mmCIF file of C-alpha atoms in Angstrom:
data_model
loop_
_atom_site.group_PDB
_atom_site.id
_atom_site.type_symbol
_atom_site.label_atom_id
_atom_site.label_comp_id
_atom_site.label_asym_id
_atom_site.label_seq_id
_atom_site.Cartn_x
_atom_site.Cartn_y
_atom_site.Cartn_z
ATOM 1 C CA MET E 78 55.446 166.912 110.661
ATOM 2 C CA ARG E 79 53.122 164.498 108.618
ATOM 3 C CA PHE E 80 56.361 161.779 109.125
ATOM 4 C CA ALA E 81 56.361 162.644 112.040
ATOM 5 C CA LEU E 82 52.703 162.202 112.905
ATOM 6 C CA PHE E 83 52.195 158.642 110.493
ATOM 7 C CA SER E 84 55.320 157.370 112.361
ATOM 8 C CA VAL E 85 52.873 157.922 115.815
ATOM 9 C CA LEU E 86 49.603 157.077 114.005
ATOM 10 C CA VAL E 87 51.409 153.486 113.398
ATOM 11 C CA ALA E 88 52.611 153.201 116.702
ATOM 12 C CA VAL E 89 48.818 153.909 118.610
ATOM 13 C CA VAL E 90 47.322 150.624 115.597
ATOM 14 C CA THR E 91 50.028 148.915 116.662
ATOM 15 C CA ALA E 92 49.805 149.334 120.437
ATOM 16 C CA LEU E 93 45.985 148.933 120.728
ATOM 17 C CA GLY E 94 46.525 145.502 118.743
ATOM 18 C CA LEU E 95 44.166 146.670 115.692
ATOM 19 C CA VAL E 96 46.718 143.841 113.213
ATOM 20 C CA ALA E 97 44.949 140.556 112.025
ATOM 21 C CA PRO E 98 44.562 137.719 114.479
ATOM 22 C CA ALA E 99 47.382 134.927 113.235
ATOM 23 C CA GLY E 100 45.249 132.161 112.162
ATOM 24 C CA ALA E 101 43.414 134.057 109.948
ATOM 25 C CA ALA E 102 42.827 133.395 106.946
ATOM 26 C CA ARG E 103 45.089 135.290 103.904
ATOM 27 C CA GLU E 104 44.267 137.053 100.571
ATOM 28 C CA ILE E 105 47.494 138.747 99.332
ATOM 29 C CA ASP E 106 45.803 142.879 98.072
ATOM 30 C CA PRO E 107 47.820 143.780 94.996
ATOM 31 C CA ARG E 108 47.748 146.926 95.990
ATOM 32 C CA PRO E 109 48.210 147.958 100.202
ATOM 33 C CA SER E 110 47.197 151.245 101.163
ATOM 34 C CA THR E 111 50.146 153.765 102.619
ATOM 35 C CA GLU E 112 48.448 152.807 105.716
ATOM 36 C CA GLU E 113 47.676 149.112 105.269
ATOM 37 C CA LEU E 114 51.405 148.376 103.963
ATOM 38 C CA ALA E 115 52.823 150.370 107.318
ATOM 39 C CA ARG E 116 50.638 148.277 109.711
ATOM 40 C CA ARG E 117 51.034 144.388 107.650
ATOM 41 C CA LEU E 118 55.207 145.206 108.484
ATOM 42 C CA PHE E 119 54.187 146.536 111.966
ATOM 43 C CA ASP E 120 51.933 143.393 112.652
ATOM 44 C CA LEU E 121 54.857 140.998 111.026
ATOM 45 C CA GLN E 122 57.274 142.535 113.046
ATOM 46 C CA LEU E 123 54.969 141.971 116.203
ATOM 47 C CA ARG E 124 54.560 139.048 115.421
ATOM 48 C CA SER E 125 57.476 137.347 115.431
ATOM 49 C CA GLY E 126 58.889 138.806 117.823
ATOM 50 C CA GLY E 127 61.301 140.796 116.052
ATOM 51 C CA GLU E 128 62.880 138.578 114.081
ATOM 52 C CA VAL E 129 61.719 140.587 111.548
ATOM 53 C CA ARG E 130 62.498 144.586 111.912
ATOM 54 C CA VAL E 131 60.898 147.093 110.554
ATOM 55 C CA ALA E 132 61.998 150.702 110.284
ATOM 56 C CA PRO E 133 62.004 154.506 107.827
ATOM 57 C CA ILE E 134 65.275 154.531 105.667
ATOM 58 C CA GLY E 135 63.844 157.745 105.319
ATOM 59 C CA ALA E 136 60.577 159.910 103.751
ATOM 60 C CA SER E 137 59.202 160.790 99.838
ATOM 61 C CA ASN E 138 58.586 163.786 98.688
ATOM 62 C CA GLN E 139 55.529 164.217 100.066
ATOM 63 C CA GLY E 140 57.457 162.624 103.872
ATOM 64 C CA ARG E 141 55.704 159.479 103.324
ATOM 65 C CA PRO E 142 58.056 156.786 105.229
ATOM 66 C CA VAL E 143 59.900 154.962 103.063
ATOM 67 C CA TRP E 144 60.426 151.097 105.101
ATOM 68 C CA SER E 145 62.825 148.420 105.552
ATOM 69 C CA ALA E 146 62.455 145.287 106.408
ATOM 70 C CA ARG E 147 64.548 143.596 107.589
ATOM 71 C CA VAL E 148 64.925 139.014 109.210
ATOM 72 C CA GLY E 149 67.922 137.005 109.183
ATOM 73 C CA HIS E 150 71.081 138.011 111.219
ATOM 74 C CA GLY E 151 73.156 135.830 108.981
ATOM 75 C CA PRO E 152 76.371 136.305 107.317
ATOM 76 C CA GLN E 153 75.153 136.782 103.163
ATOM 77 C CA ARG E 154 73.133 139.594 103.058
ATOM 78 C CA LEU E 155 71.035 139.998 100.337
ATOM 79 C CA LEU E 156 68.989 143.286 99.007
ATOM 80 C CA PHE E 157 65.126 143.559 97.748
ATOM 81 C CA VAL E 158 63.548 145.942 96.349
ATOM 82 C CA THR E 159 60.660 146.664 95.504
ATOM 83 C CA GLN E 160 58.113 149.524 93.169
ATOM 84 C CA GLN E 161 60.289 151.530 92.595
ATOM 85 C CA HIS E 162 57.996 152.867 90.178
ATOM 86 C CA GLY E 163 55.409 153.224 91.431
ATOM 87 C CA ASP E 164 53.131 152.147 89.465
ATOM 88 C CA GLU E 165 54.235 149.006 89.168
ATOM 89 C CA PRO E 166 53.730 147.190 92.064
ATOM 90 C CA LEU E 167 53.122 143.166 92.254
ATOM 91 C CA GLY E 168 56.435 142.809 94.410
ATOM 92 C CA THR E 169 55.616 144.783 97.394
ATOM 93 C CA PRO E 170 52.742 141.560 98.451
ATOM 94 C CA ALA E 171 55.388 139.168 97.106
ATOM 95 C CA ALA E 172 57.685 140.627 99.811
ATOM 96 C CA VAL E 173 55.559 141.543 102.878
ATOM 97 C CA GLU E 174 54.321 137.566 102.439
ATOM 98 C CA PHE E 175 58.149 136.643 101.657
ATOM 99 C CA LEU E 176 58.671 138.272 105.377
ATOM 100 C CA ARG E 177 55.274 136.688 107.090
ATOM 101 C CA GLU E 178 56.698 133.396 105.471
ATOM 102 C CA VAL E 179 60.462 133.497 106.936
ATOM 103 C CA GLY E 180 59.804 135.791 109.850
ATOM 104 C CA VAL E 181 56.985 134.180 111.497
ATOM 105 C CA GLY E 182 56.853 131.269 113.404
ATOM 106 C CA ASN E 183 60.231 129.365 115.185
ATOM 107 C CA ASP E 184 60.181 125.956 113.229
ATOM 108 C CA PRO E 185 63.441 124.597 112.359
ATOM 109 C CA HIS E 186 64.436 125.875 108.874
ATOM 110 C CA GLN E 187 63.085 129.499 109.542
ATOM 111 C CA ARG E 188 65.929 128.825 112.509
ATOM 112 C CA TRP E 189 68.450 127.535 110.082
ATOM 113 C CA TRP E 190 67.590 129.806 107.217
ATOM 114 C CA ARG E 191 68.027 132.909 109.955
ATOM 115 C CA ASP E 192 70.766 131.772 110.880
ATOM 116 C CA GLN E 193 72.805 131.535 107.688
ATOM 117 C CA VAL E 194 71.134 134.848 105.752
ATOM 118 C CA THR E 195 70.500 138.180 106.747
ATOM 119 C CA VAL E 196 67.246 139.716 104.068
ATOM 120 C CA ASP E 197 66.167 143.257 104.049
ATOM 121 C CA VAL E 198 63.722 144.798 101.506
ATOM 122 C CA VAL E 199 62.556 148.581 100.948
ATOM 123 C CA VAL E 200 59.084 147.781 100.332
ATOM 124 C CA ARG E 201 57.686 150.486 98.015
ATOM 125 C CA ALA E 202 60.932 152.630 97.363
ATOM 126 C CA ASN E 203 58.130 154.770 95.977
ATOM 127 C CA PRO E 204 55.451 155.874 98.052
ATOM 128 C CA ASP E 205 54.367 158.922 96.424
ATOM 129 C CA GLY E 206 54.568 157.703 92.207
ATOM 130 C CA HIS E 207 52.121 154.896 94.192
ATOM 131 C CA GLU E 208 50.009 157.466 95.556
ATOM 132 C CA HIS E 209 49.017 158.898 92.123
ATOM 133 C CA ASP E 210 49.700 156.209 90.505
ATOM 134 C CA TRP E 211 52.706 157.147 87.949
ATOM 135 C CA ARG E 212 56.113 155.347 87.387
ATOM 136 C CA TYR E 213 58.056 158.750 88.737
ATOM 137 C CA ASN E 214 58.722 159.777 91.852
ATOM 138 C CA TYR E 215 56.834 163.279 93.512
ATOM 139 C CA ASP E 216 58.789 165.958 93.007
ATOM 140 C CA PRO E 217 56.492 168.944 90.430
ATOM 141 C CA ASP E 218 59.702 171.442 89.900
ATOM 142 C CA ALA E 219 61.741 168.587 87.900
ATOM 143 C CA ASP E 220 63.126 168.544 84.423
ATOM 144 C CA PRO E 221 64.704 165.904 84.577
ATOM 145 C CA GLU E 222 67.154 163.872 82.045
ATOM 146 C CA PHE E 223 65.304 160.399 83.530
ATOM 147 C CA GLY E 224 61.321 161.779 84.369
ATOM 148 C CA GLU E 225 58.909 163.951 83.495
ATOM 149 C CA ALA E 226 58.883 167.337 83.909
ATOM 150 C CA GLY E 227 56.408 168.873 86.561
ATOM 151 C CA LYS E 228 55.852 164.911 88.292
ATOM 152 C CA GLY E 229 58.967 163.432 89.015
ATOM 153 C CA TYR E 230 62.416 161.456 88.179
ATOM 154 C CA ASP E 231 62.287 158.374 87.557
ATOM 155 C CA ILE E 232 63.679 156.648 90.337
ATOM 156 C CA ASN E 233 64.960 153.734 88.674
ATOM 157 C CA ARG E 234 67.742 156.352 86.907
ATOM 158 C CA TYR E 235 69.361 158.211 89.409
ATOM 159 C CA HIS E 236 71.507 154.832 90.961
ATOM 160 C CA ASP E 237 74.770 156.584 89.567
ATOM 161 C CA PRO E 238 77.653 155.246 91.931
ATOM 162 C CA ALA E 239 79.792 158.466 90.798
ATOM 163 C CA VAL E 240 76.345 160.602 91.985
ATOM 164 C CA ALA E 241 77.180 161.013 96.387
ATOM 165 C CA PRO E 242 73.396 160.572 97.852
ATOM 166 C CA GLN E 243 72.825 164.233 99.310
ATOM 167 C CA ASP E 244 73.680 165.739 95.797
ATOM 168 C CA ASN E 245 70.960 163.057 94.355
ATOM 169 C CA PRO E 246 68.189 164.895 93.078
ATOM 170 C CA ALA E 247 65.397 161.172 93.116
ATOM 171 C CA THR E 248 65.093 161.696 97.062
ATOM 172 C CA GLU E 249 63.727 158.042 97.181
ATOM 173 C CA ALA E 250 67.003 157.102 95.040
ATOM 174 C CA GLY E 251 69.666 158.545 97.709
ATOM 175 C CA LEU E 252 67.796 156.999 100.143
ATOM 176 C CA ILE E 253 68.615 153.621 98.434
ATOM 177 C CA GLN E 254 72.221 154.912 98.291
ATOM 178 C CA ARG E 255 72.405 155.107 101.709
ATOM 179 C CA HIS E 256 71.320 152.245 103.403
ATOM 180 C CA TYR E 257 73.160 150.230 100.046
ATOM 181 C CA ALA E 258 76.358 151.465 101.923
ATOM 182 C CA GLU E 259 75.217 151.442 105.216
ATOM 183 C CA PHE E 260 73.688 147.225 104.750
ATOM 184 C CA ARG E 261 76.403 146.572 101.783
ATOM 185 C CA PRO E 262 74.415 143.302 100.592
ATOM 186 C CA HIS E 263 76.235 140.386 98.559
ATOM 187 C CA ILE E 264 73.008 140.250 96.789
ATOM 188 C CA ALA E 265 70.956 143.255 95.512
ATOM 189 C CA VAL E 266 67.405 142.411 93.336
ATOM 190 C CA ASP E 267 65.238 145.488 92.172
ATOM 191 C CA TYR E 268 61.294 143.504 91.088
ATOM 192 C CA HIS E 269 59.799 145.849 88.361
ATOM 193 C CA MET E 270 57.018 145.642 86.527
ATOM 194 C CA GLN E 271 56.863 145.662 81.935
ATOM 195 C CA GLY E 272 53.670 145.068 79.745
ATOM 196 C CA ARG E 273 52.904 141.389 77.725
ATOM 197 C CA TYR E 274 55.714 139.921 75.362
ATOM 198 C CA VAL E 275 55.482 136.622 73.384
ATOM 199 C CA GLY E 276 58.533 134.825 73.468
ATOM 200 C CA GLY E 277 59.646 132.794 70.343
ATOM 201 C CA ASP E 278 57.787 129.939 70.896
ATOM 202 C CA GLY E 279 54.729 131.434 70.263
ATOM 203 C CA ARG E 280 54.414 131.114 74.414
ATOM 204 C CA GLU E 281 53.626 134.453 76.235
ATOM 205 C CA ILE E 282 55.849 135.883 78.655
ATOM 206 C CA THR E 283 55.290 135.743 82.288
ATOM 207 C CA ALA E 284 58.796 137.190 83.374
ATOM 208 C CA SER E 285 61.380 138.364 82.157
ATOM 209 C CA LEU E 286 65.298 139.502 84.189
ATOM 210 C CA MET E 287 68.281 140.476 83.141
ATOM 211 C CA TRP E 288 71.677 140.990 85.720
ATOM 212 C CA PRO E 289 74.147 143.957 84.907
ATOM 213 C CA THR E 290 74.989 144.745 81.589
ATOM 214 C CA THR E 291 77.139 148.254 81.887
ATOM 215 C CA PRO E 292 80.793 148.281 81.079
ATOM 216 C CA GLY E 293 82.914 147.864 84.678
ATOM 217 C CA VAL E 294 81.084 145.278 86.558
ATOM 218 C CA ALA E 295 83.932 143.339 87.840
ATOM 219 C CA ALA E 296 83.563 139.353 87.186
ATOM 220 C CA GLU E 297 82.931 138.337 90.761
ATOM 221 C CA PRO E 298 79.552 140.608 90.791
ATOM 222 C CA LEU E 299 78.683 139.466 87.418
ATOM 223 C CA ASN E 300 78.979 135.568 87.797
ATOM 224 C CA LEU E 301 77.289 136.221 91.180
ATOM 225 C CA ALA E 302 74.133 138.891 89.117
ATOM 226 C CA LYS E 303 74.054 135.166 86.522
ATOM 227 C CA GLN E 304 73.751 132.607 89.481
ATOM 228 C CA VAL E 305 70.707 134.705 91.444
ATOM 229 C CA SER E 306 69.392 134.943 87.775
ATOM 230 C CA VAL E 307 69.393 131.285 86.776
ATOM 231 C CA VAL E 308 68.101 130.205 90.595
ATOM 232 C CA ALA E 309 64.901 132.594 89.787
ATOM 233 C CA ARG E 310 64.149 131.987 86.601
ATOM 234 C CA THR E 311 63.583 127.909 87.548
ATOM 235 C CA ALA E 312 61.938 128.746 90.642
ATOM 236 C CA MET E 313 59.096 130.697 88.497
ATOM 237 C CA ASP E 314 59.827 128.702 85.665
ATOM 238 C CA ALA E 315 58.607 125.487 87.771
ATOM 239 C CA GLY E 316 55.159 127.622 89.250
ATOM 240 C CA GLY E 317 54.194 127.277 85.491
ATOM 241 C CA ALA E 318 55.784 131.368 84.937
ATOM 242 C CA ASN E 319 58.099 132.250 81.395
ATOM 243 C CA VAL E 320 60.387 134.553 82.480
ATOM 244 C CA SER E 321 63.068 135.299 79.716
ATOM 245 C CA GLN E 322 65.957 137.811 79.383
ATOM 246 C CA TYR E 323 65.137 141.378 79.808
ATOM 247 C CA PRO E 324 66.567 143.316 76.736
ATOM 248 C CA GLY E 325 68.159 146.553 79.294
ATOM 249 C CA GLY E 326 70.848 148.839 78.678
ATOM 250 C CA ASP E 327 73.852 149.631 79.931
ATOM 251 C CA TYR E 328 73.323 152.700 81.896
ATOM 252 C CA GLN E 329 75.250 152.905 84.316
ATOM 253 C CA GLY E 330 72.680 154.844 86.778
ATOM 254 C CA ILE E 331 69.940 152.041 86.611
ATOM 255 C CA ALA E 332 69.976 150.239 90.268
ATOM 256 C CA ARG E 333 71.355 147.239 88.572
ATOM 257 C CA ASN E 334 73.879 148.056 87.265
ATOM 258 C CA ALA E 335 75.080 150.842 89.519
ATOM 259 C CA TYR E 336 74.969 148.383 92.317
ATOM 260 C CA GLY E 337 76.736 145.664 90.194
ATOM 261 C CA LEU E 338 79.809 148.775 89.847
ATOM 262 C CA LEU E 339 79.652 148.283 93.753
ATOM 263 C CA GLY E 340 80.119 145.333 94.291
ATOM 264 C CA SER E 341 76.326 143.080 94.121
ATOM 265 C CA GLY E 342 75.342 140.025 92.149
ATOM 266 C CA SER E 343 72.465 142.411 91.483
ATOM 267 C CA VAL E 344 69.358 141.566 89.011
ATOM 268 C CA LEU E 345 66.340 142.883 88.016
ATOM 269 C CA ILE E 346 63.306 141.284 87.890
ATOM 270 C CA GLU E 347 59.845 142.401 85.268
ATOM 271 C CA LEU E 348 56.281 140.703 86.068
ATOM 272 C CA SER E 349 54.649 140.739 82.510
ATOM 273 C CA ASP E 350 51.721 143.418 83.968
ATOM 274 C CA MET E 351 49.274 140.120 82.370
ATOM 275 C CA GLY E 352 46.172 142.295 84.112
ATOM 276 C CA PRO E 353 43.593 141.476 87.085
ATOM 277 C CA ASN E 354 43.462 138.148 86.604
ATOM 278 C CA HIS E 355 46.814 136.584 86.717
ATOM 279 C CA GLU E 356 48.033 139.349 89.661
ATOM 280 C CA GLN E 357 48.437 136.321 92.222
ATOM 281 C CA PHE E 358 49.844 134.594 89.212
ATOM 282 C CA GLN E 359 52.706 136.483 89.982
ATOM 283 C CA ILE E 360 52.544 137.644 92.916
ATOM 284 C CA ALA E 361 53.465 133.939 93.765
ATOM 285 C CA SER E 362 56.019 133.953 91.280
ATOM 286 C CA ALA E 363 57.884 136.735 93.178
ATOM 287 C CA LEU E 364 57.769 135.385 95.874
ATOM 288 C CA ALA E 365 59.022 131.869 95.074
ATOM 289 C CA SER E 366 62.130 133.400 93.533
ATOM 290 C CA MET E 367 62.972 135.314 96.813
ATOM 291 C CA HIS E 368 62.822 131.941 98.355
ATOM 292 C CA ALA E 369 64.537 130.787 95.651
ATOM 293 C CA ILE E 370 67.551 133.360 95.315
ATOM 294 C CA SER E 371 67.639 133.513 99.662
ATOM 295 C CA ASN E 372 66.930 129.271 100.504
ATOM 296 C CA ALA E 373 69.863 129.100 97.545
ATOM 297 C CA THR E 374 72.097 131.863 99.699
ATOM 298 C CA ALA E 375 71.582 130.100 102.484
ATOM 299 C CA ASP E 376 72.267 126.557 101.909
ATOM 300 C CA GLY E 377 75.413 127.107 99.593
ATOM 301 C CA SER E 378 73.799 125.512 95.829
ATOM 302 C CA LEU E 379 73.779 129.581 94.434
ATOM 303 C CA ARG E 380 77.391 129.386 94.002
ATOM 304 C CA ASN E 381 77.215 125.641 92.616
ATOM 305 C CA THR E 382 74.831 127.049 90.087
ATOM 306 C CA ASP E 383 76.259 127.273 86.432
ATOM 307 C CA PRO E 384 76.465 131.364 85.582
ATOM 308 C CA ALA E 385 76.561 130.427 81.940
ATOM 309 C CA GLU E 386 73.026 128.754 81.562
ATOM 310 C CA ALA E 387 71.621 132.504 82.049
ATOM 311 C CA ASP E 388 72.939 133.891 79.098
ATOM 312 C CA THR E 389 71.055 130.349 77.585
ATOM 313 C CA ILE E 390 67.537 132.309 78.392
ATOM 314 C CA PRO E 391 65.583 133.041 75.802
ATOM 315 C CA PRO E 392 65.273 136.711 74.943
ATOM 316 C CA ARG E 393 61.925 138.624 75.841
ATOM 317 C CA GLY E 394 60.368 138.749 71.860
ATOM 318 C CA GLU E 395 57.781 140.607 70.210
ATOM 319 C CA PRO E 396 55.294 143.829 72.570
ATOM 320 C CA LEU E 397 51.351 141.452 72.730
ATOM 321 C CA THR E 398 49.280 142.627 70.572
ATOM 322 C CA SER E 399 45.851 140.417 71.042
#
């Protein structure tokens, strides 16, 4: 019922034209509310003339929509997922800005880009976690292997391909599994946030990334994931970032491992939580990675990237204590 009422509210807001005017000055809110996020997505659908296509992939345990926003109609398919962990927000505003920049407008480059790729974004995969400002989904009956009893499940441990979506105890992970199966992306990129770390050269790490590390991932999707990682790291570093490898585990329920097993070039990107003064920089850094990955896919340069360069990305280093 809540999901239906919320959908009606979004439709009414959009129909009444309660959207930002096209020429308004833009400021990127790092933590848009659930209602504001929906308003912005439907604003983009309206302003893009339908180039940005917004639809729910289902509802959270508390009845909030989990939104997909899709742009482009080309043969190469990319899936971006943001905010599986509710208290790791900055990938979400980056994704909304990305959708605006590629979807609103009709210049020759935009038309060409949309002919080459289709990008689908699961925007804020964990809306309940966002509302509660915690990592997990909302499931007070949970007693999970991964998560916290009485709170909920850690969504990013429940993508195991051996578990069918209808049997998945983590509701939102099951929604992503179904959506992945429907969309069949060549590339999947999952945006998270981490703590603060310092590299071996004494510089602070601003982001970390990693490709699948679970046994059984075929050579082709593994190489593709490494190519995606190199392209993303190059673009982010060019904007002033300092990107390292992420020391991730090999459990196959982690999204980057699960979707690698299923054949996608699957990558995790973790933005460092550097505090309020750096949030706009981190949003811009994530945005740069989204553009770089999709552009390199569109123009074919991704396939010419040497995957071995990924192994030269330095390790993350030690936690920053001051």
